[in-house]
C-alpha cells in the first residue's frame, strides 16, 4: 500500500453522480476502485448533481471541495460538466458557450492554485442534435484547458464511436447509460496518460 | 421499473463515505444498488466526509441536501454519525454527549419537515474503550430518535457481535473496515423494516 493520503473530489453533473448505473459506481467509482486496487490510498468524494450546469457547479465547488480536502491531505479535483449547459429548454440553450467557458476558466484557475486538477469533457446523450452541441463545446473546452495548462480528456466522440454509451442511454431515459456506458468512460480515463493512476504507466 | 424519482442524500462521516472499501461502494452504495435492482428509480448522493462530527454535519447538511433534492423529486435523507464525536483527542472527547444530541435533534427536526428521514447509528471501531463510548451514544440516540419519531437503526452492537467489521478495521487503520464490514452494515439496513426498500417487505 502506497501510504500518501490522496483525496479526490469529482465535481460535476449527473454523469459524475453515475445516475442510471444499477451498480451505483459510475465512472468515478470504477476509476477510484481501480486506483485502490493498485495500492493507492484514495478517498473518493462524488460531487455530481443532476441537472447542474457549469454555473451551478461554479457556485458550490469551492465550498464542497474545501470541506473534503484538508490541507494535510493530498487533495485533487476532477471537473466534468457541459451536457446540461448545452440542453435546449423552451427554445433556448441553458447556457451560452461563452458562459460555460467563462465558468470553466474561473473554476480551473482557482482549483489549480490549491489542488492537482483535471478536466474530463462531457459525454454524449442519445440525441444527435444535442451531441453536435456537446461536441462543439468539447472542442472549445480543449482550447481553454490548453491555455490554462489543465489536462483535459475529451470523451464525447469516442463514446459515440464506441456505441455502448449511446445505446444504453437510448434504452433508458435518453441521457444516462447503464453499467456498460460508465465502464466505457472509466476505461477512457484509466487509459489517459494524465490520469494519476493510469494503467499504462 | 417503479417510476417515482427518488433521490436520497446519505449524510455523515467516513463510514458514510465508505472509506476503506476497495470496491468504493460502502454501505450506502450497496443499499442503493439493491434498491435499483428491485426496480426503484433511486439517485444516491453520498455526503459522508472523513473526520466530521455532528457539529460539522449540522453546519452543512441543509445546503448540501437542498441542492440535491429539488422540490419536484421525492427527496429523502439518511443521517449517520457519532463515532468522531466520541473520539478522544489530547485527553478530551471531541464533542460531549449533550452536544451530539443537540445537533441530532436540530438536524432531525428540520429534516423531517422537508424529507422522509432515517437515522443509522454509528458503527464500531477496533478499540474497545472507544466502542464503549459509541455504544453509550447509541443508547442516547435511540431515546432522542424515539422522541422525535425518526426511525433509528442501532448497528454498533450487532457489528461488534458479527466480528467482520471490527476484524477488518483492526487489520487496516483501526477504524475503517473493508468490503466485508460494509456489506455487513448494508445487510443490517436492508433487513430493517423502516428502510424504504427493506428486503422482507
mmCIF file of C-alpha atoms in Angstrom, chain A:
data_model
loop_
_atom_site.group_PDB
_atom_site.id
_atom_site.type_symbol
_atom_site.label_atom_id
_atom_site.label_comp_id
_atom_site.label_asym_id
_atom_site.label_seq_id
_atom_site.Cartn_x
_atom_site.Cartn_y
_atom_site.Cartn_z
ATOM 1 C CA UNK A 1 0.000 0.000 0.000
ATOM 2 C CA UNK A 2 1.298 3.418 -1.002
ATOM 3 C CA UNK A 3 0.620 5.467 2.082
ATOM 4 C CA UNK A 4 0.116 9.042 0.815
ATOM 5 C CA UNK A 5 -3.409 10.069 1.812
ATOM 6 C CA UNK A 6 -4.913 11.079 -1.545
ATOM 7 C CA UNK A 7 -8.401 12.580 -1.549
ATOM 8 C CA UNK A 8 -10.211 13.291 -4.790
ATOM 9 C CA UNK A 9 -13.348 15.355 -5.362
ATOM 10 C CA UNK A 10 -15.130 14.518 -8.602
ATOM 11 C CA UNK A 11 -17.347 17.511 -9.226
ATOM 12 C CA UNK A 12 -19.968 17.922 -11.903
ATOM 13 C CA UNK A 13 -23.340 16.719 -13.134
ATOM 14 C CA UNK A 14 -25.421 13.528 -13.237
ATOM 15 C CA UNK A 15 -22.772 11.734 -15.284
ATOM 16 C CA UNK A 16 -20.349 12.324 -12.415
ATOM 17 C CA UNK A 17 -23.027 11.125 -9.993
ATOM 18 C CA UNK A 18 -23.359 7.931 -12.034
ATOM 19 C CA UNK A 19 -27.113 8.296 -12.488
ATOM 20 C CA UNK A 20 -28.555 5.228 -14.193
ATOM 21 C CA UNK A 21 -25.784 2.822 -13.193
ATOM 22 C CA UNK A 22 -27.526 -0.089 -11.446
ATOM 23 C CA UNK A 23 -24.234 -0.884 -9.688
ATOM 24 C CA UNK A 24 -24.076 2.643 -8.183
ATOM 25 C CA UNK A 25 -20.435 3.094 -9.128
ATOM 26 C CA UNK A 26 -20.471 5.340 -12.184
ATOM 27 C CA UNK A 27 -17.159 6.077 -13.865
ATOM 28 C CA UNK A 28 -15.803 7.816 -10.787
ATOM 29 C CA UNK A 29 -16.368 4.768 -8.564
ATOM 30 C CA UNK A 30 -14.766 2.496 -11.130
ATOM 31 C CA UNK A 31 -11.611 4.601 -11.559
ATOM 32 C CA UNK A 32 -11.328 5.090 -7.782
ATOM 33 C CA UNK A 33 -11.688 1.374 -7.072
ATOM 34 C CA UNK A 34 -9.069 0.611 -9.721
ATOM 35 C CA UNK A 35 -6.641 3.055 -8.079
ATOM 36 C CA UNK A 36 -7.238 1.478 -4.661
ATOM 37 C CA UNK A 37 -6.699 -1.945 -6.136
ATOM 38 C CA UNK A 38 -3.371 -0.693 -7.498
ATOM 39 C CA UNK A 39 -2.434 0.109 -3.900
ATOM 40 C CA UNK A 40 -3.116 3.850 -3.713
ATOM 41 C CA UNK A 41 -4.773 5.158 -0.529
ATOM 42 C CA UNK A 42 -7.555 7.039 -2.299
ATOM 43 C CA UNK A 43 -10.614 8.569 -0.673
ATOM 44 C CA UNK A 44 -13.173 9.365 -3.345
ATOM 45 C CA UNK A 45 -15.817 12.064 -2.972
ATOM 46 C CA UNK A 46 -18.566 12.094 -5.593
ATOM 47 C CA UNK A 47 -19.949 15.608 -6.008
ATOM 48 C CA UNK A 48 -22.029 15.175 -9.133
ATOM 49 C CA UNK A 49 -25.505 16.728 -9.065
ATOM 50 C CA UNK A 50 -28.234 16.070 -11.587
ATOM 51 C CA UNK A 51 -29.300 18.898 -13.924
ATOM 52 C CA UNK A 52 -26.408 21.147 -12.917
ATOM 53 C CA UNK A 53 -24.744 23.437 -15.429
ATOM 54 C CA UNK A 54 -21.277 24.904 -15.071
ATOM 55 C CA UNK A 55 -22.914 27.961 -13.462
ATOM 56 C CA UNK A 56 -24.417 25.784 -10.696
ATOM 57 C CA UNK A 57 -21.124 23.982 -10.183
ATOM 58 C CA UNK A 58 -19.178 27.253 -10.091
ATOM 59 C CA UNK A 59 -21.406 28.387 -7.222
ATOM 60 C CA UNK A 60 -20.648 25.412 -4.966
ATOM 61 C CA UNK A 61 -17.476 23.621 -5.984
ATOM 62 C CA UNK A 62 -15.111 25.582 -3.764
ATOM 63 C CA UNK A 63 -17.054 25.130 -0.512
ATOM 64 C CA UNK A 64 -17.847 21.490 -1.124
ATOM 65 C CA UNK A 65 -14.271 20.634 -2.100
ATOM 66 C CA UNK A 66 -12.646 22.658 0.689
ATOM 67 C CA UNK A 67 -14.603 20.709 3.323
ATOM 68 C CA UNK A 68 -13.403 17.433 1.875
ATOM 69 C CA UNK A 69 -9.771 18.272 1.083
ATOM 70 C CA UNK A 70 -7.996 19.313 4.284
ATOM 71 C CA UNK A 71 -4.604 20.970 3.909
ATOM 72 C CA UNK A 72 -2.742 17.987 5.344
ATOM 73 C CA UNK A 73 -4.048 15.582 2.694
ATOM 74 C CA UNK A 74 -3.043 15.329 -0.963
ATOM 75 C CA UNK A 75 -6.224 16.917 -2.351
ATOM 76 C CA UNK A 76 -7.177 16.646 -6.004
ATOM 77 C CA UNK A 77 -10.126 17.802 -8.097
ATOM 78 C CA UNK A 78 -11.635 16.368 -11.282
ATOM 79 C CA UNK A 79 -14.187 18.550 -13.063
ATOM 80 C CA UNK A 80 -16.681 17.196 -15.582
ATOM 81 C CA UNK A 81 -19.681 19.100 -16.931
ATOM 82 C CA UNK A 82 -21.184 20.620 -20.037
ATOM 83 C CA UNK A 83 -24.016 18.416 -21.301
ATOM 84 C CA UNK A 84 -26.608 20.331 -19.252
ATOM 85 C CA UNK A 85 -25.172 23.664 -20.387
ATOM 86 C CA UNK A 86 -25.988 22.677 -23.975
ATOM 87 C CA UNK A 87 -29.520 21.438 -23.317
ATOM 88 C CA UNK A 88 -32.198 23.405 -25.150
ATOM 89 C CA UNK A 89 -35.207 24.224 -22.971
ATOM 90 C CA UNK A 90 -38.175 26.179 -24.289
ATOM 91 C CA UNK A 91 -36.209 27.064 -27.383
ATOM 92 C CA UNK A 92 -33.122 28.343 -25.572
ATOM 93 C CA UNK A 93 -29.810 26.741 -24.728
ATOM 94 C CA UNK A 94 -29.435 26.728 -20.934
ATOM 95 C CA UNK A 95 -26.017 28.402 -21.047
ATOM 96 C CA UNK A 96 -24.177 30.027 -23.925
ATOM 97 C CA UNK A 97 -20.817 28.625 -24.982
ATOM 98 C CA UNK A 98 -19.192 31.805 -23.715
ATOM 99 C CA UNK A 99 -20.785 31.396 -20.281
ATOM 100 C CA UNK A 100 -19.636 27.787 -19.982
ATOM 101 C CA UNK A 101 -16.087 28.711 -20.947
ATOM 102 C CA UNK A 102 -16.115 31.617 -18.503
ATOM 103 C CA UNK A 103 -17.079 29.278 -15.633
ATOM 104 C CA UNK A 104 -14.547 26.701 -16.758
ATOM 105 C CA UNK A 105 -11.773 29.278 -16.770
ATOM 106 C CA UNK A 106 -12.703 30.657 -13.342
ATOM 107 C CA UNK A 107 -13.012 27.245 -11.685
ATOM 108 C CA UNK A 108 -9.925 25.689 -13.248
ATOM 109 C CA UNK A 109 -7.689 28.666 -12.473
ATOM 110 C CA UNK A 110 -8.843 28.742 -8.876
ATOM 111 C CA UNK A 111 -8.647 24.975 -8.421
ATOM 112 C CA UNK A 112 -5.109 24.773 -9.804
ATOM 113 C CA UNK A 113 -3.904 27.130 -7.090
ATOM 114 C CA UNK A 114 -4.894 24.613 -4.421
ATOM 115 C CA UNK A 115 -5.182 21.149 -5.929
ATOM 116 C CA UNK A 116 -3.944 18.925 -8.698
ATOM 117 C CA UNK A 117 -6.721 19.441 -11.248
ATOM 118 C CA UNK A 118 -8.063 17.504 -14.218
ATOM 119 C CA UNK A 119 -10.920 18.108 -16.649
ATOM 120 C CA UNK A 120 -12.995 15.356 -18.239
ATOM 121 C CA UNK A 121 -15.203 16.543 -21.094
ATOM 122 C CA UNK A 122 -18.947 15.974 -21.269
ATOM 123 C CA UNK A 123 -20.120 12.566 -22.519
ATOM 124 C CA UNK A 124 -22.822 12.248 -25.184
ATOM 125 C CA UNK A 125 -26.558 11.671 -24.858
ATOM 126 C CA UNK A 126 -28.889 9.738 -27.158
ATOM 127 C CA UNK A 127 -29.908 12.731 -29.313
ATOM 128 C CA UNK A 128 -27.800 13.598 -32.357
ATOM 129 C CA UNK A 129 -28.573 17.339 -32.367
ATOM 130 C CA UNK A 130 -27.640 17.661 -28.694
ATOM 131 C CA UNK A 131 -24.465 15.670 -29.313
ATOM 132 C CA UNK A 132 -23.407 18.142 -32.007
ATOM 133 C CA UNK A 133 -23.626 20.940 -29.441
ATOM 134 C CA UNK A 134 -21.731 18.856 -26.879
ATOM 135 C CA UNK A 135 -19.037 18.141 -29.460
ATOM 136 C CA UNK A 136 -18.659 21.854 -30.253
ATOM 137 C CA UNK A 137 -18.283 22.509 -26.529
ATOM 138 C CA UNK A 138 -15.666 19.735 -26.284
ATOM 139 C CA UNK A 139 -13.514 21.445 -28.894
ATOM 140 C CA UNK A 140 -13.849 24.838 -27.219
ATOM 141 C CA UNK A 141 -13.047 23.313 -23.818
ATOM 142 C CA UNK A 142 -9.847 21.814 -25.238
ATOM 143 C CA UNK A 143 -8.551 25.254 -26.179
ATOM 144 C CA UNK A 144 -9.357 26.765 -22.794
ATOM 145 C CA UNK A 145 -7.819 23.816 -20.951
ATOM 146 C CA UNK A 146 -4.665 24.015 -23.015
ATOM 147 C CA UNK A 147 -4.332 27.754 -22.403
ATOM 148 C CA UNK A 148 -4.678 27.137 -18.656
ATOM 149 C CA UNK A 149 -2.431 24.083 -18.595
ATOM 150 C CA UNK A 150 -5.176 21.832 -17.206
ATOM 151 C CA UNK A 151 -5.026 18.285 -18.545
ATOM 152 C CA UNK A 152 -8.235 17.651 -20.479
ATOM 153 C CA UNK A 153 -9.763 14.396 -21.717
ATOM 154 C CA UNK A 154 -12.359 14.687 -24.492
ATOM 155 C CA UNK A 155 -14.685 11.693 -24.318
ATOM 156 C CA UNK A 156 -17.800 12.516 -26.348
ATOM 157 C CA UNK A 157 -16.597 11.457 -29.779
ATOM 158 C CA UNK A 158 -15.027 8.230 -28.559
ATOM 159 C CA UNK A 159 -18.123 7.273 -26.568
ATOM 160 C CA UNK A 160 -20.302 7.884 -29.647
ATOM 161 C CA UNK A 161 -17.967 5.705 -31.700
ATOM 162 C CA UNK A 162 -17.926 3.000 -29.029
ATOM 163 C CA UNK A 163 -21.744 2.793 -29.207
ATOM 164 C CA UNK A 164 -22.430 1.259 -25.776
ATOM 165 C CA UNK A 165 -22.926 4.615 -24.025
ATOM 166 C CA UNK A 166 -25.394 5.973 -26.576
ATOM 167 C CA UNK A 167 -27.256 2.675 -26.972
ATOM 168 C CA UNK A 168 -27.734 2.314 -23.222
ATOM 169 C CA UNK A 169 -28.812 5.967 -22.945
ATOM 170 C CA UNK A 170 -31.366 5.473 -25.741
ATOM 171 C CA UNK A 171 -32.729 2.429 -23.941
ATOM 172 C CA UNK A 172 -33.129 4.237 -20.617
ATOM 173 C CA UNK A 173 -34.000 7.945 -20.254
ATOM 174 C CA UNK A 174 -32.221 9.297 -23.324
ATOM 175 C CA UNK A 175 -29.308 10.726 -21.368
ATOM 176 C CA UNK A 176 -27.907 8.268 -18.829
ATOM 177 C CA UNK A 177 -26.297 4.952 -19.718
ATOM 178 C CA UNK A 178 -26.169 1.886 -17.524
ATOM 179 C CA UNK A 179 -23.106 -0.004 -16.321
ATOM 180 C CA UNK A 180 -21.665 -0.631 -19.780
ATOM 181 C CA UNK A 181 -21.511 3.051 -20.665
ATOM 182 C CA UNK A 182 -19.975 4.034 -17.351
ATOM 183 C CA UNK A 183 -17.409 1.231 -17.654
ATOM 184 C CA UNK A 184 -16.505 2.525 -21.122
ATOM 185 C CA UNK A 185 -15.953 6.046 -19.801
ATOM 186 C CA UNK A 186 -13.925 4.686 -16.864
ATOM 187 C CA UNK A 187 -11.727 2.814 -19.351
ATOM 188 C CA UNK A 188 -11.043 6.043 -21.268
ATOM 189 C CA UNK A 189 -9.976 7.771 -18.047
ATOM 190 C CA UNK A 190 -7.762 4.880 -16.986
ATOM 191 C CA UNK A 191 -6.040 4.822 -20.367
ATOM 192 C CA UNK A 192 -5.419 8.594 -20.240
ATOM 193 C CA UNK A 193 -1.741 9.347 -19.580
ATOM 194 C CA UNK A 194 -2.648 12.414 -17.474
ATOM 195 C CA UNK A 195 -4.780 10.321 -15.095
ATOM 196 C CA UNK A 196 -2.902 9.989 -11.833
ATOM 197 C CA UNK A 197 -3.326 6.226 -11.741
ATOM 198 C CA UNK A 198 -3.210 5.486 -15.469
ATOM 199 C CA UNK A 199 -2.959 1.806 -16.254
ATOM 200 C CA UNK A 200 -0.193 2.048 -18.815
ATOM 201 C CA UNK A 201 2.259 3.981 -16.663
#
